Coordinates of C-alpha atoms in Angstrom, one line a residue:
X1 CA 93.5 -94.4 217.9
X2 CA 96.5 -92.2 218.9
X3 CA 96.1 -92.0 222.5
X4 CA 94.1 -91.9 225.7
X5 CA 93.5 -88.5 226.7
X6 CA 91.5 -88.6 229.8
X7 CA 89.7 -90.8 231.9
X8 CA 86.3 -89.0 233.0
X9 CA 84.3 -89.2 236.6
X10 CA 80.8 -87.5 236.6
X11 CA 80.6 -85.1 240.3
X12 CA 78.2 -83.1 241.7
X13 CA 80.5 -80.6 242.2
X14 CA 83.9 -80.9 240.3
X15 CA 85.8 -78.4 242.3
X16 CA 85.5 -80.4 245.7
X17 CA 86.1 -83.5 243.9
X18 CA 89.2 -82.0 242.1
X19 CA 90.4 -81.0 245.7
X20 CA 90.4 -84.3 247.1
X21 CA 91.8 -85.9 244.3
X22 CA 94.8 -83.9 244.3
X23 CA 95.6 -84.0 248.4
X24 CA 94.9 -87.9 248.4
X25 CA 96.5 -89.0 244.6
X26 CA 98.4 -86.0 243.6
X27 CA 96.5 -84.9 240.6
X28 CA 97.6 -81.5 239.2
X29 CA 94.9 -79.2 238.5
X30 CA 95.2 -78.2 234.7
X31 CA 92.1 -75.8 234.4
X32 CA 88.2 -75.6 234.6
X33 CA 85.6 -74.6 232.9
X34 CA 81.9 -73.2 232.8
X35 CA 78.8 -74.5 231.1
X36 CA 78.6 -72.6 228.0
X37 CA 75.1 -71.7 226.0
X38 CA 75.3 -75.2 223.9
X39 CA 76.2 -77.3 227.3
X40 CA 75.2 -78.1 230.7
X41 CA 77.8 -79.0 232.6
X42 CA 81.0 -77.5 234.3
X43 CA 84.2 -79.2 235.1
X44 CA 88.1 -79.6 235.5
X45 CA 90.7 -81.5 233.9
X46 CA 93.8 -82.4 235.9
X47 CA 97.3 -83.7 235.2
X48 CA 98.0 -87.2 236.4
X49 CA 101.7 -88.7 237.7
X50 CA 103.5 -91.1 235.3
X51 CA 100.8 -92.3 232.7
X52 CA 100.6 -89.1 230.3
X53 CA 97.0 -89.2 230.9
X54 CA 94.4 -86.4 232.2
X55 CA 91.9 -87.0 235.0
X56 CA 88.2 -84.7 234.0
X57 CA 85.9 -84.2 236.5
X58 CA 82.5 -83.2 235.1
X59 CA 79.4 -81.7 236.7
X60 CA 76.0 -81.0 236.2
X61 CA 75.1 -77.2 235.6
X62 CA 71.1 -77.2 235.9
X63 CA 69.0 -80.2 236.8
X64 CA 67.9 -81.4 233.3
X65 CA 71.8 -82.2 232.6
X66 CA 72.5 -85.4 231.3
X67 CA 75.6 -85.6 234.2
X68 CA 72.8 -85.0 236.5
X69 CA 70.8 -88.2 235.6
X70 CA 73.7 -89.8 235.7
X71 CA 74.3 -89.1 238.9
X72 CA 71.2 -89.8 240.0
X73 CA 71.1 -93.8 238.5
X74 CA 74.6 -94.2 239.7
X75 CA 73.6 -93.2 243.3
X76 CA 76.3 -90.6 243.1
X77 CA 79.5 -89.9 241.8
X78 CA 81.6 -92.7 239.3
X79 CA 83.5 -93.0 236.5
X80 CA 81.5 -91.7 233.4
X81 CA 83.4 -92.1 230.0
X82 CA 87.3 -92.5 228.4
X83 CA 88.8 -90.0 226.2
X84 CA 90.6 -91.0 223.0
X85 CA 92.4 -89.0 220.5
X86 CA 92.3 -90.1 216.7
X87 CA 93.8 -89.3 213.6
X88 CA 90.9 -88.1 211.4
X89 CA 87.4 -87.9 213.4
X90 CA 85.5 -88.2 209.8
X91 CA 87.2 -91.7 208.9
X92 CA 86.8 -92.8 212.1
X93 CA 83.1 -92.5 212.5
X94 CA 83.2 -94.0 208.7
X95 CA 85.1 -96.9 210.4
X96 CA 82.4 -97.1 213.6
X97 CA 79.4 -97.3 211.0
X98 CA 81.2 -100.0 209.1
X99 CA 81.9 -101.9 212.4
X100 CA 78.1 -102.0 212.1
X101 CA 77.9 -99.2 214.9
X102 CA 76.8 -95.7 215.3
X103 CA 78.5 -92.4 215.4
X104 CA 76.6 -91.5 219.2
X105 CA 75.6 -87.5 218.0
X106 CA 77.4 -87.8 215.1
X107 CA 80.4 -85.6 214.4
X108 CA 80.5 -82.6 216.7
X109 CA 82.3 -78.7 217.1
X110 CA 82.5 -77.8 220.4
X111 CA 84.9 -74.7 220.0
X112 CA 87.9 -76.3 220.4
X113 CA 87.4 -80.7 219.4
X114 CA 85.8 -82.1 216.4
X115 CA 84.4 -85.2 218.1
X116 CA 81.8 -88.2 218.2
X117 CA 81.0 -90.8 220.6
X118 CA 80.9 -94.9 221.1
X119 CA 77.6 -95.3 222.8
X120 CA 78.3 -97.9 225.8
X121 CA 75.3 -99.9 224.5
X122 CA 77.5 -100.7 221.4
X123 CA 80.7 -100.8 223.1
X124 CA 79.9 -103.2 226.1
X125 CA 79.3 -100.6 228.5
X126 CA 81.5 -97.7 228.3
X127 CA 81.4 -94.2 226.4
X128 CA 84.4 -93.8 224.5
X129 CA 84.5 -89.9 223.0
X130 CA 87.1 -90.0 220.3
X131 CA 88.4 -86.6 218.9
X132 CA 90.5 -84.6 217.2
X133 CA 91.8 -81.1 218.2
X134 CA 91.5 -77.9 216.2
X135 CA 95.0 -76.5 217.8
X136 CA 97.4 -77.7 220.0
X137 CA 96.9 -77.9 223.9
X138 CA 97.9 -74.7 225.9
X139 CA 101.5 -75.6 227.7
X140 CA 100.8 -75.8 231.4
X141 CA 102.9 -77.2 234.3
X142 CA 102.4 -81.0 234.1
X143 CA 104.8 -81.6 237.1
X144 CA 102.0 -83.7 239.1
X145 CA 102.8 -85.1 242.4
X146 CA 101.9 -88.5 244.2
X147 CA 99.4 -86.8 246.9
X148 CA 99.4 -88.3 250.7
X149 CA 99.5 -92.2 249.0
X150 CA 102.5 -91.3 246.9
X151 CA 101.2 -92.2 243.0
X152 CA 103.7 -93.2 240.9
X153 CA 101.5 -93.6 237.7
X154 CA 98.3 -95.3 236.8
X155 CA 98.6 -98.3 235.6
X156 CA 95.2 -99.7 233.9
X157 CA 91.3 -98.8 233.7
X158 CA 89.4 -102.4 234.6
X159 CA 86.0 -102.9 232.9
X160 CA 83.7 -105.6 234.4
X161 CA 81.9 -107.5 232.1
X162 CA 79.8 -110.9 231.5
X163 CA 81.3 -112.2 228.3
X164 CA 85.5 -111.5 228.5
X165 CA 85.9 -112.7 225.1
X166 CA 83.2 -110.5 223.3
X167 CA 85.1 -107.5 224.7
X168 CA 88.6 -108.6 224.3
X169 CA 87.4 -109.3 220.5
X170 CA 85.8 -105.5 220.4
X171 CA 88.5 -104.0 221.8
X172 CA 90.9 -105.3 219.6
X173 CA 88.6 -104.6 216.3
X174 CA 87.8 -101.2 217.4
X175 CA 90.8 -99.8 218.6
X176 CA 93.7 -102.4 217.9
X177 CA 94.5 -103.6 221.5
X178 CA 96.4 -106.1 221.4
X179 CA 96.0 -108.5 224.7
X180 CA 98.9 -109.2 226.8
X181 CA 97.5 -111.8 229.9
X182 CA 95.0 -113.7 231.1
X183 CA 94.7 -115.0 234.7
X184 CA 91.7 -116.8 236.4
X185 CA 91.1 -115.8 240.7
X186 CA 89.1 -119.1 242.0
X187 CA 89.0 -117.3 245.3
X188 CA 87.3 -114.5 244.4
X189 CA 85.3 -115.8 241.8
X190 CA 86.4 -114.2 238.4
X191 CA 88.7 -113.9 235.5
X192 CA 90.8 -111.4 233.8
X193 CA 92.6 -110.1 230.4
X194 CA 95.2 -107.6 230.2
X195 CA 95.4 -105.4 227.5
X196 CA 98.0 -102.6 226.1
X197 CA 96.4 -99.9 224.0
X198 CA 98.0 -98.1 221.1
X199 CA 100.0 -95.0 221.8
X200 CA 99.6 -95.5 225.6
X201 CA 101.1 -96.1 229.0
X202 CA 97.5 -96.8 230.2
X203 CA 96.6 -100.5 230.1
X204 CA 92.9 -101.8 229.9
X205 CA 91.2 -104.9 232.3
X206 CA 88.6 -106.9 231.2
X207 CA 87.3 -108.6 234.4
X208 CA 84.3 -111.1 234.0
X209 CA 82.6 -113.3 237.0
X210 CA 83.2 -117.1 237.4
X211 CA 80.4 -117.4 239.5
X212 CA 77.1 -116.1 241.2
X213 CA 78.4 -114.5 244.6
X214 CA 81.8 -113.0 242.5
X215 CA 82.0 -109.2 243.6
X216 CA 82.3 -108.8 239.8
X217 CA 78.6 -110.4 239.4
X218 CA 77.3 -108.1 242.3
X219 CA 79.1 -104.8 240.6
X220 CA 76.8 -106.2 237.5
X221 CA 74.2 -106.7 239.4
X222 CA 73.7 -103.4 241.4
X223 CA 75.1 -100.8 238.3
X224 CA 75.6 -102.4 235.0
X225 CA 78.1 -103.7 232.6
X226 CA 81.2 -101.2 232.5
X227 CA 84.1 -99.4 234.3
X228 CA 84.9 -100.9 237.7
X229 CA 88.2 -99.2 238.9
X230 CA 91.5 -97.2 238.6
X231 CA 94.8 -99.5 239.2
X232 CA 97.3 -97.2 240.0
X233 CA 100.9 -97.9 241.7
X234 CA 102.3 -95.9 245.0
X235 CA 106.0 -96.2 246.1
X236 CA 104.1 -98.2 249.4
X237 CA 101.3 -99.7 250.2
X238 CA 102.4 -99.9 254.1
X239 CA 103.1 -95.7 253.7
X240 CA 99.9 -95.4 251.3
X241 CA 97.3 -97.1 254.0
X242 CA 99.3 -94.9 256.8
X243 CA 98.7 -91.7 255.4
X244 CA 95.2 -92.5 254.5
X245 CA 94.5 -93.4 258.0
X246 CA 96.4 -90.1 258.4
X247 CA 93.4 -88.1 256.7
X248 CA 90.8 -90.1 258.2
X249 CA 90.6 -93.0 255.6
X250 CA 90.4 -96.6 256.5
X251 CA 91.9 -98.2 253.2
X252 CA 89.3 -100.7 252.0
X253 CA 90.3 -104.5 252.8
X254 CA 93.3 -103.6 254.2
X255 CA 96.6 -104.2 253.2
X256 CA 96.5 -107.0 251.4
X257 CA 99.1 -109.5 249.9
X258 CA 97.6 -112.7 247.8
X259 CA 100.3 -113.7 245.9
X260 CA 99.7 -110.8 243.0
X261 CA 101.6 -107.8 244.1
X262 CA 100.8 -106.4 247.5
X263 CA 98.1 -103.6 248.0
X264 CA 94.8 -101.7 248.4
X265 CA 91.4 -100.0 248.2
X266 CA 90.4 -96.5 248.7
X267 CA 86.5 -96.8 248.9
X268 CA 84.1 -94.8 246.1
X269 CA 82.6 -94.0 249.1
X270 CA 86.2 -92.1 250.8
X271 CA 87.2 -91.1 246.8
X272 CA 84.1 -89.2 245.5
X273 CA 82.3 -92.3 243.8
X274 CA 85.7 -94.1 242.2
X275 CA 87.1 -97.4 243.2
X276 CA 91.1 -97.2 243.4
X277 CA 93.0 -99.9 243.7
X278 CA 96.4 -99.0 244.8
X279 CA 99.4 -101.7 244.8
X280 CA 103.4 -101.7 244.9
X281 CA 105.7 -103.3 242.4
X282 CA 108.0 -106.0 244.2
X283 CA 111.5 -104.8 244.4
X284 CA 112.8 -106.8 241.6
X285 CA 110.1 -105.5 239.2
X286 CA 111.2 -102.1 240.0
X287 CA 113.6 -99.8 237.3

């Protein structure tokens, strides 16, 4: 792996849902696109604060797309899949088949990629799309702002999971993270790694449930292994909540401060199907 490109969220419309992400988290719009004769679905990709990272927003263009069933055994919109670039696309599908994987669609052109796909059913329960580009990306104005919460950057992807160890093992096989924490919450009934990834700001949670009524187990439970949420930091989670309630957004769980760092939720439901957690470093932590 080089880096992480994008994080991707399945819409059904990406132009709305590129809309709200800018006004609430300051995501830049980059550019769009339309479903070509070999694809069926649209979407945008969009510049995110601090992280070096895109946000993609992608959307069914007829009713047979695959984005379409996914939205329809989500219940909506979510996260849908993470974007990574590599070196050289044909030795690293080599490397996936003698990982004892598959190459998900083998190696595809699409114009402007060479690229393949980790199905999540061999990942744990994520679709990584790994790629390599044929040219340089076009230079655009990156200069994204922190929207009405004030993003300063996110800070890591959390996958939930039932077997921690299993995916801390696979994720440092596959792509060489290396871990950096662990932590167990008895209150809330789970337990978590911390990983860095190679050639990223971007960090990757493994969250796993210590116990039947965990709201890790009932995420499990009602979707399936795989992405849970965005952890990103704001300047404030006092000025963050504020402006939310400012656009008609009651932060989920309110402000809360446990003895972690202090923050919040804004709901899938208030988001367009993605759970963002949103917390402030403590003074001291701060550059």
């Amino acid at each position: 792996m080089k880096r992480v490109d994008h994080i991707s969220m399945a819409a059904p419309a990406w132009q709305p849902q590129a809309e709200i992400l800018e006004k609430l988290l300051g995501f830049k719009f980059l550019h769009s696109w339309k479903a070509g004769p070999h694809s069926d679905f649209d979407g945008s990709v969009s510049q995110v604060r601090g992280t070096e990272i895109e946000f993609e927003v992608i959307s069914p263009s007829r009713p047979d797309s695959f984005v379409q069933k996914y939205l329809d055994q989500n219940g909506g919109g979510g996260l849908h899949h993470i974007t990574v670039e590599v070196h050289d696309i044909h030795e690293a599908a080599a490397e996936i088949e003698r990982l004892g994987m598959k190459p998900f669609g083998g190696i595809q052109n699409d114009g402007m990629w060479h690229l393949t796909y980790v199905h999540p059913k061999d990942s744990g329960g994520i679709l990584w799309q790994l790629f390599v580009a044929h040219k340089p990306a076009p230079e655009a104005d990156r200069n994204a702002g922190g929207g009405a919460v004030n993003l300063q950057r996110v800070d890591h992807v959390s996958m939930a999971v039932t077997d921690i160890e299993r995916q801390i093992e696979w994720q440092q096989r596959v792509f060489g993270c290396e871990l950096e924490g662990r932590w167990e919450e008895e209150y809330l009934g789970y337990h978590g790694a911390i990983m860095t990834i190679p050639g990223s700001r971007l960090k990757f949670e493994i969250i796993q449930p210590s116990r039947s009524d965990s709201f890790v187990q009932k995420f499990i439970d009602t979707k399936r292994q795989g992405m849970h949420h965005v952890c990103c930091e704001v300047a404030s989670v006092e000025e963050a909540a504020a402006a939310l309630r400012a656009n008609g957004i009651e932060p989920f769980g309110g402000i809360i401060d446990n003895g972690w760092k202090k923050h919040t939720f804004l709901h899938p439901k208030d988001s367009g199907g993605v759970l963002f957690q949103l917390f402030e470093e403590p003074p001291a932590a701060r550059p």
